[in-house]
PDB file of C-alpha atoms in Angstrom:
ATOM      1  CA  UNK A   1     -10.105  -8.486  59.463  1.00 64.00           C
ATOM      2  CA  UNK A   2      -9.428 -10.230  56.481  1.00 74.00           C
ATOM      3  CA  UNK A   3      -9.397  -7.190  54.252  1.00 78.00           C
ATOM      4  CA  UNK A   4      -7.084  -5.228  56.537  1.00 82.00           C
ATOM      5  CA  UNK A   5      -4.381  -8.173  56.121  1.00 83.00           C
ATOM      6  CA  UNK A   6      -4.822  -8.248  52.490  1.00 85.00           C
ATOM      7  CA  UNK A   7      -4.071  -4.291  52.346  1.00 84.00           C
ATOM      8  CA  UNK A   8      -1.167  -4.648  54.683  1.00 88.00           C
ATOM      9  CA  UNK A   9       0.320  -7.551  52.425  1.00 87.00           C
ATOM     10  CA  UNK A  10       0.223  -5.253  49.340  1.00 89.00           C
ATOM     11  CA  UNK A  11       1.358  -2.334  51.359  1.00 89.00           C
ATOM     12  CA  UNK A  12       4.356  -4.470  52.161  1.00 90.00           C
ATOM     13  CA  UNK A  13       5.174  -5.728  48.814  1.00 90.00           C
ATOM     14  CA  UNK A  14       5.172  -2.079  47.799  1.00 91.00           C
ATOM     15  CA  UNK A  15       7.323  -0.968  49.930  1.00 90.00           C
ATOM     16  CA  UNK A  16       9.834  -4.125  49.263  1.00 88.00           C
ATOM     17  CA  UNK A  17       9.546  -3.206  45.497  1.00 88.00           C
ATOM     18  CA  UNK A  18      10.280   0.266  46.246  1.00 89.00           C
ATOM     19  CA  UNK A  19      13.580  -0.307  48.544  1.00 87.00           C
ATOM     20  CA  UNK A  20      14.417  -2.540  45.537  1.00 84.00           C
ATOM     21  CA  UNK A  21      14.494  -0.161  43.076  1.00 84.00           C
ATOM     22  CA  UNK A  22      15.960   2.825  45.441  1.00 84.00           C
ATOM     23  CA  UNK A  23      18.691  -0.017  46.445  1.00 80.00           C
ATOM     24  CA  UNK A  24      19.227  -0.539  42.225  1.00 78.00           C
ATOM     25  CA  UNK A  25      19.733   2.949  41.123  1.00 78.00           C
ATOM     26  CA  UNK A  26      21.846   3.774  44.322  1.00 77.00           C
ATOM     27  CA  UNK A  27      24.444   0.563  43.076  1.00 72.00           C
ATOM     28  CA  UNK A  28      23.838   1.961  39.767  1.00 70.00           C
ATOM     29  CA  UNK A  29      25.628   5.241  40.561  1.00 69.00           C
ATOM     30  CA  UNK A  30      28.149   3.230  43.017  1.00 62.00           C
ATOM     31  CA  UNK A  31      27.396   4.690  46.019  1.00 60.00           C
ATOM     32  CA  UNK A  32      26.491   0.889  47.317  1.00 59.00           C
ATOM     33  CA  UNK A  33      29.069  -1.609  48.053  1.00 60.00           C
ATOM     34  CA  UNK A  34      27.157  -4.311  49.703  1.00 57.00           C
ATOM     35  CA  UNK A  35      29.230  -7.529  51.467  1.00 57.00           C
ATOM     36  CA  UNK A  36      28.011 -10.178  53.028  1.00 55.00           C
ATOM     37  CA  UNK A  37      29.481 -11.513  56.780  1.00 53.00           C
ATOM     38  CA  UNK A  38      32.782 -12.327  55.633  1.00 57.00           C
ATOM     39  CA  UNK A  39      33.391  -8.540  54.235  1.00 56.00           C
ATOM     40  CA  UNK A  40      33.460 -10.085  50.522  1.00 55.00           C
ATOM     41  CA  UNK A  41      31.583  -8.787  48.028  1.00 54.00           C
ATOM     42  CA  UNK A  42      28.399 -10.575  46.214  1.00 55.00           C
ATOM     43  CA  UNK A  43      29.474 -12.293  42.623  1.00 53.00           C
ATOM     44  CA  UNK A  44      26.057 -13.070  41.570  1.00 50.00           C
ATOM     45  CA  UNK A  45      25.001  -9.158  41.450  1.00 56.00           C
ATOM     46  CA  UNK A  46      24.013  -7.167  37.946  1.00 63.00           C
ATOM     47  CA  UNK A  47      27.066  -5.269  36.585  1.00 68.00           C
ATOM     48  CA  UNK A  48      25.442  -2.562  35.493  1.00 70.00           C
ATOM     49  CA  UNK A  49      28.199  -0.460  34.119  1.00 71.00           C
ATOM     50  CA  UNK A  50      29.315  -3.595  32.071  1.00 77.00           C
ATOM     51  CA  UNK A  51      25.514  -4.039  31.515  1.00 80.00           C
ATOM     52  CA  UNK A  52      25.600  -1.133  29.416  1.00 81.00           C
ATOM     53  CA  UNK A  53      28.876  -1.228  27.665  1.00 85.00           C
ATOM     54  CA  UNK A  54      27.659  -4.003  26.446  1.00 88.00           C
ATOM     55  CA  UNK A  55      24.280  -2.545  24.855  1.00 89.00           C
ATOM     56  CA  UNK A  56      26.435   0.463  23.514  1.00 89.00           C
ATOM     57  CA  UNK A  57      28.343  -1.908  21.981  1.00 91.00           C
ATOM     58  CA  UNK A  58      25.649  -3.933  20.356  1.00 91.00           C
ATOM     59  CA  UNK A  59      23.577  -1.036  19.139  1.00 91.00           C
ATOM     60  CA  UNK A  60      26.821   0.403  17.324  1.00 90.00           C
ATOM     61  CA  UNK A  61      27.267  -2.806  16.183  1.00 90.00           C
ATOM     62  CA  UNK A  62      24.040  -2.728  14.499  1.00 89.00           C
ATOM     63  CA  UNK A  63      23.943   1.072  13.365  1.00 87.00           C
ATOM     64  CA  UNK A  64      27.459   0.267  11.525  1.00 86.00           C
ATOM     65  CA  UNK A  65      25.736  -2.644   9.790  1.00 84.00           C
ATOM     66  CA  UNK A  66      22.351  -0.879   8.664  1.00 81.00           C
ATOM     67  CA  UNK A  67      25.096   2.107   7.091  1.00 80.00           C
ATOM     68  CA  UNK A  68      27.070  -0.322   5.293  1.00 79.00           C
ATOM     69  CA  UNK A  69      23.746  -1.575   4.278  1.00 73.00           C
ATOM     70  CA  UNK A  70      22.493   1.498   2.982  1.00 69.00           C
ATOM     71  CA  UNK A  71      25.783   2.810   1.461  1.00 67.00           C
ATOM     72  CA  UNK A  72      26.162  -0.687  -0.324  1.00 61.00           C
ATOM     73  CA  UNK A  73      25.174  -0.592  -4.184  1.00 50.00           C
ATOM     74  CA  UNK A  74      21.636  -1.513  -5.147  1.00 51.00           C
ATOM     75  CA  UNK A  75      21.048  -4.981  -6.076  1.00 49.00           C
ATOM     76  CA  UNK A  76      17.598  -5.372  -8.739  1.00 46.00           C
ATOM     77  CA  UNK A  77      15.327  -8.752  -8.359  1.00 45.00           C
ATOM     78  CA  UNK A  78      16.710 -11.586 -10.638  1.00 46.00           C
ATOM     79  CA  UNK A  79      19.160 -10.905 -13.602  1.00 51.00           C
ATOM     80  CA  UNK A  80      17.601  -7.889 -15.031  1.00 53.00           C
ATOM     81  CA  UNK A  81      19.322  -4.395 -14.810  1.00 53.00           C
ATOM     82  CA  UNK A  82      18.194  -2.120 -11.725  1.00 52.00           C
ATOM     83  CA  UNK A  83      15.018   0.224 -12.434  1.00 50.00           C
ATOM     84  CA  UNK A  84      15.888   3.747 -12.877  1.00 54.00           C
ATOM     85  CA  UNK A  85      13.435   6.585 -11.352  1.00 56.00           C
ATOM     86  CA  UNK A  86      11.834   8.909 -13.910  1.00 54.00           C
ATOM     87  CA  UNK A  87      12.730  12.386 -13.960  1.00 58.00           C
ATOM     88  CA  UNK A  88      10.756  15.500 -15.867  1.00 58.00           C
ATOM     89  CA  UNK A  89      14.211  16.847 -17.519  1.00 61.00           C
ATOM     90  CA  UNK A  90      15.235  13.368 -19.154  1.00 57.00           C
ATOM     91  CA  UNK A  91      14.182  12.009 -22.303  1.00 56.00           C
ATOM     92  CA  UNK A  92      10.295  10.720 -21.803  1.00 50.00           C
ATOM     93  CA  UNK A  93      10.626   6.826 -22.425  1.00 53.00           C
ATOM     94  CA  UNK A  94       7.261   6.159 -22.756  1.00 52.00           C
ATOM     95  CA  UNK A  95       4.242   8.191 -24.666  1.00 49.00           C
ATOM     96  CA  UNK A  96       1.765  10.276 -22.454  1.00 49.00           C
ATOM     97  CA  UNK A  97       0.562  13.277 -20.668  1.00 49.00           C
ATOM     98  CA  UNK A  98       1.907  12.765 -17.652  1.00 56.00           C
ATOM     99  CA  UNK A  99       5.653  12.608 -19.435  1.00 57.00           C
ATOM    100  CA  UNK A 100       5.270  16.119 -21.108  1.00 65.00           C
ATOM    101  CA  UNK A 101       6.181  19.287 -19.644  1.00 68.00           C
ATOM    102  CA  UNK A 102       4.328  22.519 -21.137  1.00 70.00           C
ATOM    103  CA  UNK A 103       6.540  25.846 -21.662  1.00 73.00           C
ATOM    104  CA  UNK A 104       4.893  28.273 -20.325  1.00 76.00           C
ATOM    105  CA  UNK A 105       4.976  30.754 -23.085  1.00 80.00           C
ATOM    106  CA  UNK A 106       2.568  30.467 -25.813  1.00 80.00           C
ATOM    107  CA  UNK A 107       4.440  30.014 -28.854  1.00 84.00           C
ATOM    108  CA  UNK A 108       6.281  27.757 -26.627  1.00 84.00           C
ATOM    109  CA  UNK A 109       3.312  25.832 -25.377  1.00 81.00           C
ATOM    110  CA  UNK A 110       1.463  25.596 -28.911  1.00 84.00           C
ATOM    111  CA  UNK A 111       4.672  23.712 -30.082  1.00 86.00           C
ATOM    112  CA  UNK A 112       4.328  21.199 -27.258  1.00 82.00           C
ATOM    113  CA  UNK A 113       0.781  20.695 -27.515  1.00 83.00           C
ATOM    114  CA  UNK A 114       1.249  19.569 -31.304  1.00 86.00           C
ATOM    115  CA  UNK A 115       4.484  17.615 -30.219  1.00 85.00           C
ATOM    116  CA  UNK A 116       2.053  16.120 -27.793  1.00 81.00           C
ATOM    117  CA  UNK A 117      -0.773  15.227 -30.584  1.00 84.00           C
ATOM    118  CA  UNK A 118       2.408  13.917 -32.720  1.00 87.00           C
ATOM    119  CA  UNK A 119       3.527  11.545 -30.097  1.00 83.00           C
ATOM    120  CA  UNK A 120      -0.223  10.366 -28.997  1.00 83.00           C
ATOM    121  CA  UNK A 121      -0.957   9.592 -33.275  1.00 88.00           C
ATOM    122  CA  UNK A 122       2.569   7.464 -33.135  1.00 91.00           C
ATOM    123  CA  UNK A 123       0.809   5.973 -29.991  1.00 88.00           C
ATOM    124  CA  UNK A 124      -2.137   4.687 -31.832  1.00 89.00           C
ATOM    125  CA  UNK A 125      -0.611   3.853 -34.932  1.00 92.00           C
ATOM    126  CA  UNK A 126       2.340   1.029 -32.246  1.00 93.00           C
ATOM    127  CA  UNK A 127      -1.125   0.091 -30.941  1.00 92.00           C
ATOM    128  CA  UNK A 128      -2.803  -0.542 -34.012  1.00 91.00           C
ATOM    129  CA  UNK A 129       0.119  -2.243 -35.462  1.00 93.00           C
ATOM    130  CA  UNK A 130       0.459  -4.363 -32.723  1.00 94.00           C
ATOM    131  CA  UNK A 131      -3.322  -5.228 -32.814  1.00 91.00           C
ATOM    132  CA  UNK A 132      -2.656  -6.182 -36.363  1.00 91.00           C
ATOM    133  CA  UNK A 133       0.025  -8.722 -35.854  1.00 93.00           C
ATOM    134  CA  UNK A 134      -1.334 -10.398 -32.760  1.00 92.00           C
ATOM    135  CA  UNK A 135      -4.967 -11.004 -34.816  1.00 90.00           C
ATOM    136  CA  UNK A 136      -2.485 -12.713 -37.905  1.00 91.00           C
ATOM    137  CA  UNK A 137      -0.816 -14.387 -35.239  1.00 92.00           C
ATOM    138  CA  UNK A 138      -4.533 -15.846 -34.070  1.00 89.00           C
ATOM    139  CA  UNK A 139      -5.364 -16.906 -37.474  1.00 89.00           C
ATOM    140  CA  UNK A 140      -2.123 -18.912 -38.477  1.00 90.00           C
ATOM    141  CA  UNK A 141      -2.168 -20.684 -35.216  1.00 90.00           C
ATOM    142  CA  UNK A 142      -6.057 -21.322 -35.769  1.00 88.00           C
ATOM    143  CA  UNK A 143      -5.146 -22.184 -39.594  1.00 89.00           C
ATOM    144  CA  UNK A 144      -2.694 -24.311 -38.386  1.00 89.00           C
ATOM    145  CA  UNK A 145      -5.321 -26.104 -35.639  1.00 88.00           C
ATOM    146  CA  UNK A 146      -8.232 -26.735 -38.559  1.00 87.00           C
ATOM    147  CA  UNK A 147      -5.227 -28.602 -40.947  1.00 88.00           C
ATOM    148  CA  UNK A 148      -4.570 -30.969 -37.558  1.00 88.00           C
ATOM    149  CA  UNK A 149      -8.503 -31.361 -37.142  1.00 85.00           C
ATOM    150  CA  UNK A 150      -9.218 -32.067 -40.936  1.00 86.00           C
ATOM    151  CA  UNK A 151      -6.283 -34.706 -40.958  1.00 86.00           C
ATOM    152  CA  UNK A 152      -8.170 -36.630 -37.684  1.00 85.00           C
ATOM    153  CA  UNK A 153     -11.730 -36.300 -39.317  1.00 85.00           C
ATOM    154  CA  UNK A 154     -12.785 -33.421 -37.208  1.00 84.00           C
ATOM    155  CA  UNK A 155     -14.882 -30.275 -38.210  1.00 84.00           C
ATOM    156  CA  UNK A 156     -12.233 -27.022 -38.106  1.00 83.00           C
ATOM    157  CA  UNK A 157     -13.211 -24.396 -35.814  1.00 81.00           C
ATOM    158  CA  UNK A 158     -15.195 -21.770 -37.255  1.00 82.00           C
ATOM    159  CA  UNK A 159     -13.747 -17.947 -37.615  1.00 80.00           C
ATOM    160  CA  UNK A 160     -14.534 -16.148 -34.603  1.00 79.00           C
ATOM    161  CA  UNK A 161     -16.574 -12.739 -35.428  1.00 80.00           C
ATOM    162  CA  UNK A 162     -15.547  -9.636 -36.808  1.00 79.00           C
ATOM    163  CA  UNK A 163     -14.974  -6.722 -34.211  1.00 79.00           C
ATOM    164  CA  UNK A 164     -17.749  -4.720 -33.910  1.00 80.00           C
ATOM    165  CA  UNK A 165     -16.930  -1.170 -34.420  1.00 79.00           C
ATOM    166  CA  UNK A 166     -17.478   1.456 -31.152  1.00 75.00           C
ATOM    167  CA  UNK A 167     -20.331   3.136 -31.523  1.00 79.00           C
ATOM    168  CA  UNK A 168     -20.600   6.619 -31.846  1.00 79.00           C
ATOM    169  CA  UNK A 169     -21.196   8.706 -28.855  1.00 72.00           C
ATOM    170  CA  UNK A 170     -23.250  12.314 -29.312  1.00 74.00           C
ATOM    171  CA  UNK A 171     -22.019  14.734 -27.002  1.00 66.00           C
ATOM    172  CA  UNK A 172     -25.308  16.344 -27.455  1.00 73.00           C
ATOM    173  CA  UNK A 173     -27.325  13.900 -25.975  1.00 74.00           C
ATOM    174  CA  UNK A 174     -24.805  13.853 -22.510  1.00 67.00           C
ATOM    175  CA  UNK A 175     -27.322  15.115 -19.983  1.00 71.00           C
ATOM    176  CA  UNK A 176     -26.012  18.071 -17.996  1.00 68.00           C
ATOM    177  CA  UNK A 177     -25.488  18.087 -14.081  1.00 67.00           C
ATOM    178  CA  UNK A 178     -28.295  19.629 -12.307  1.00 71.00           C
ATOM    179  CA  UNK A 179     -28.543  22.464 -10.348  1.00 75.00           C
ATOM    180  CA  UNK A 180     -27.209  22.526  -7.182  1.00 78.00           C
ATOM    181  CA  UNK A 181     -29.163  21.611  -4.064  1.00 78.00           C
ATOM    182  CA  UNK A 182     -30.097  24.694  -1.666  1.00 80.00           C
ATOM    183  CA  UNK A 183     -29.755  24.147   2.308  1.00 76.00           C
ATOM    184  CA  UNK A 184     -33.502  24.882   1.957  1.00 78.00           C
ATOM    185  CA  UNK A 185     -34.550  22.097  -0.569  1.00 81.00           C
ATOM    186  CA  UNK A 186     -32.440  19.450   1.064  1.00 77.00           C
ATOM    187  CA  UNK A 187     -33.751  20.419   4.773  1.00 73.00           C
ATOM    188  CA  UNK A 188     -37.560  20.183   3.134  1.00 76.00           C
ATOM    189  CA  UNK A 189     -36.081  16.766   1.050  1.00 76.00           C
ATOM    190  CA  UNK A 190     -34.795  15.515   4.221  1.00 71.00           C
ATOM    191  CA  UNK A 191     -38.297  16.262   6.337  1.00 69.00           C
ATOM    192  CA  UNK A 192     -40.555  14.747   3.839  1.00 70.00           C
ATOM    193  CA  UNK A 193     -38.138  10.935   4.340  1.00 64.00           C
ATOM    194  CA  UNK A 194     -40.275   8.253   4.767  1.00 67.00           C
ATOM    195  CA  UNK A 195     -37.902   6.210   6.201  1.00 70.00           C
ATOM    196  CA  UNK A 196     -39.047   4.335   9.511  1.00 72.00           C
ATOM    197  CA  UNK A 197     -36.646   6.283  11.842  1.00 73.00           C
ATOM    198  CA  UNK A 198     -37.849   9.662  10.917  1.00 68.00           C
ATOM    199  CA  UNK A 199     -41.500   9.039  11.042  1.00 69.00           C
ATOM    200  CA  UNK A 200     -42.973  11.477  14.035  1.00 68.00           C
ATOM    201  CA  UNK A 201     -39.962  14.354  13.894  1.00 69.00           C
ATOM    202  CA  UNK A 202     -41.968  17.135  12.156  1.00 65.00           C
ATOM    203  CA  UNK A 203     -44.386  16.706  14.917  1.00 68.00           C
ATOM    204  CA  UNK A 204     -41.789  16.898  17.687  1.00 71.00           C
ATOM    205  CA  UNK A 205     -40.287  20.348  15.431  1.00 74.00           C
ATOM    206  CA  UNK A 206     -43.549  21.852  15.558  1.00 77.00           C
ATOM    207  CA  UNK A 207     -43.932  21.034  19.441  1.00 82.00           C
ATOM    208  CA  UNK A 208     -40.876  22.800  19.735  1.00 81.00           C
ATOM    209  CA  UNK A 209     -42.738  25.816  18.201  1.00 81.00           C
ATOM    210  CA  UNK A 210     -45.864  26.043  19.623  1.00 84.00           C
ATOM    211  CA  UNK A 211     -44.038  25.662  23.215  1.00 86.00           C
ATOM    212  CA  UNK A 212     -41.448  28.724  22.469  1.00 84.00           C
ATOM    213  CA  UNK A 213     -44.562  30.579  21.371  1.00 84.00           C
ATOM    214  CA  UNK A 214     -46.154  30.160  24.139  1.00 86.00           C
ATOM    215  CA  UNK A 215     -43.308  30.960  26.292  1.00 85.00           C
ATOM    216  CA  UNK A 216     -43.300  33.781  28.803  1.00 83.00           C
ATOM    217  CA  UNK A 217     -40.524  36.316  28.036  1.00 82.00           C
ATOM    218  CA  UNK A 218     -38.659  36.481  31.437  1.00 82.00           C
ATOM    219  CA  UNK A 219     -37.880  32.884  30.539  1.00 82.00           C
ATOM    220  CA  UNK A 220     -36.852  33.795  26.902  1.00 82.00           C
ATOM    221  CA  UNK A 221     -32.941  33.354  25.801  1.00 83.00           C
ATOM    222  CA  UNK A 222     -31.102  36.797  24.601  1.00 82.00           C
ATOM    223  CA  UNK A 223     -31.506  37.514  21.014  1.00 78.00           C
ATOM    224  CA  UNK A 224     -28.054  36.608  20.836  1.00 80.00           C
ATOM    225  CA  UNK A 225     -28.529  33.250  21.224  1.00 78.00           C
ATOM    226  CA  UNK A 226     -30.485  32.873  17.437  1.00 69.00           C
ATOM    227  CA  UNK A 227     -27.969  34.811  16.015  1.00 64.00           C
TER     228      UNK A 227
END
């Protein structure tokens, strides 16, 4: 008894929720004109046609002030001057591959490829030069430190060690990839794991074959299916 009033409760608020919304969309479209006793009509009812003037208005509102944002000239972080995005067919700012486009003729191409050499030498020499000042750099400042430790009775720092040269690498003795791994050899390297979770699954393959060879053919698949 108890369950039939609960279904007939919900049944009812459904249907209340339903002549809600029917009522709703039927004032929506202004086919309703509801009045209470006294043949006035309700104040405290949803407007829905100024409803949505009003969201119109707001979301032109907004799409007017993401365009002026948009259209507005770029502003960078800080003081400094606004980034500009690279682009193949300007002049290449910075040393590198990836800033070098190859002709594609021959003659053409040769000429870039020693442009290319050119411009990675300049590279190294900045780099080297730059190496050069910062380690002079390092030794007046640690010049500088020993005088201050001397004066107060203190032992100067010793000279930190020269830079080992990088060692020489044979390309010789680079071993070379192996061959590549057959379906085969990987199937038989897969069956021989020892790991825990694999133990027992050759024996459950060759029950597999043992009961297909034993298998009556009326109950054997088409030769279609091993195809």
């Amino acid at each position: 008894m108890r369950r039939e009033e609960e279904v007939e409760r919900i049944r009812a608020a459904e249907q209340k929720l339903k002549d809600k919304s029917e009522l709703y969309d039927r004032m929506q479209e202004g086919a309703v004109n509801l009045s209470n006793s006294e043949d006035s009509s309700f104040d405290f009812l949803v407007d829905f046609g100024t409803k949505r003037r009003k969201i119109d208005e707001d979301r032109a509102i907004e799409r007017d002030r993401f365009r002026e944002q948009e259209t507005a000239a770029p502003v960078g972080f800080g003081w400094g001057p606004v980034p500009e995005h690279y682009h193949h067919s300007e002049e290449q700012r910075v040393y590198g591959t990836s800033h070098m486009r190859l002709s594609m003729n021959a003659n053409k191409r040769r000429d870039d490829i020693e442009k290319l050499l050119d411009m990675s030498k300049q590279t190294d020499a900045e780099l080297a030069k730059r190496k050069e000042a910062r380690k002079k750099k390092d030794k007046e400042r640690r010049d500088k430190l020993n005088k201050m430790r001397v004066r107060n009775g203190l032992e100067p720092l010793p000279s930190p060690p020269p830079t080992p040269p990088p060692p020489e690498i044979d390309l010789d003795s680079i071993p070379l990839p192996g061959q590549k791994e057959t379906p085969e050899e990987r199937h038989a390297r897969l069956m021989k794991s020892d790991r825990e979770w694999d133990r027992g699954k050759g024996l459950y393959t060759t029950w597999i074959e043992k009961e297909r060879d034993e298998r009556e053919d009326e109950f054997r698949p088409p030769d279609s299916y091993f195809q």
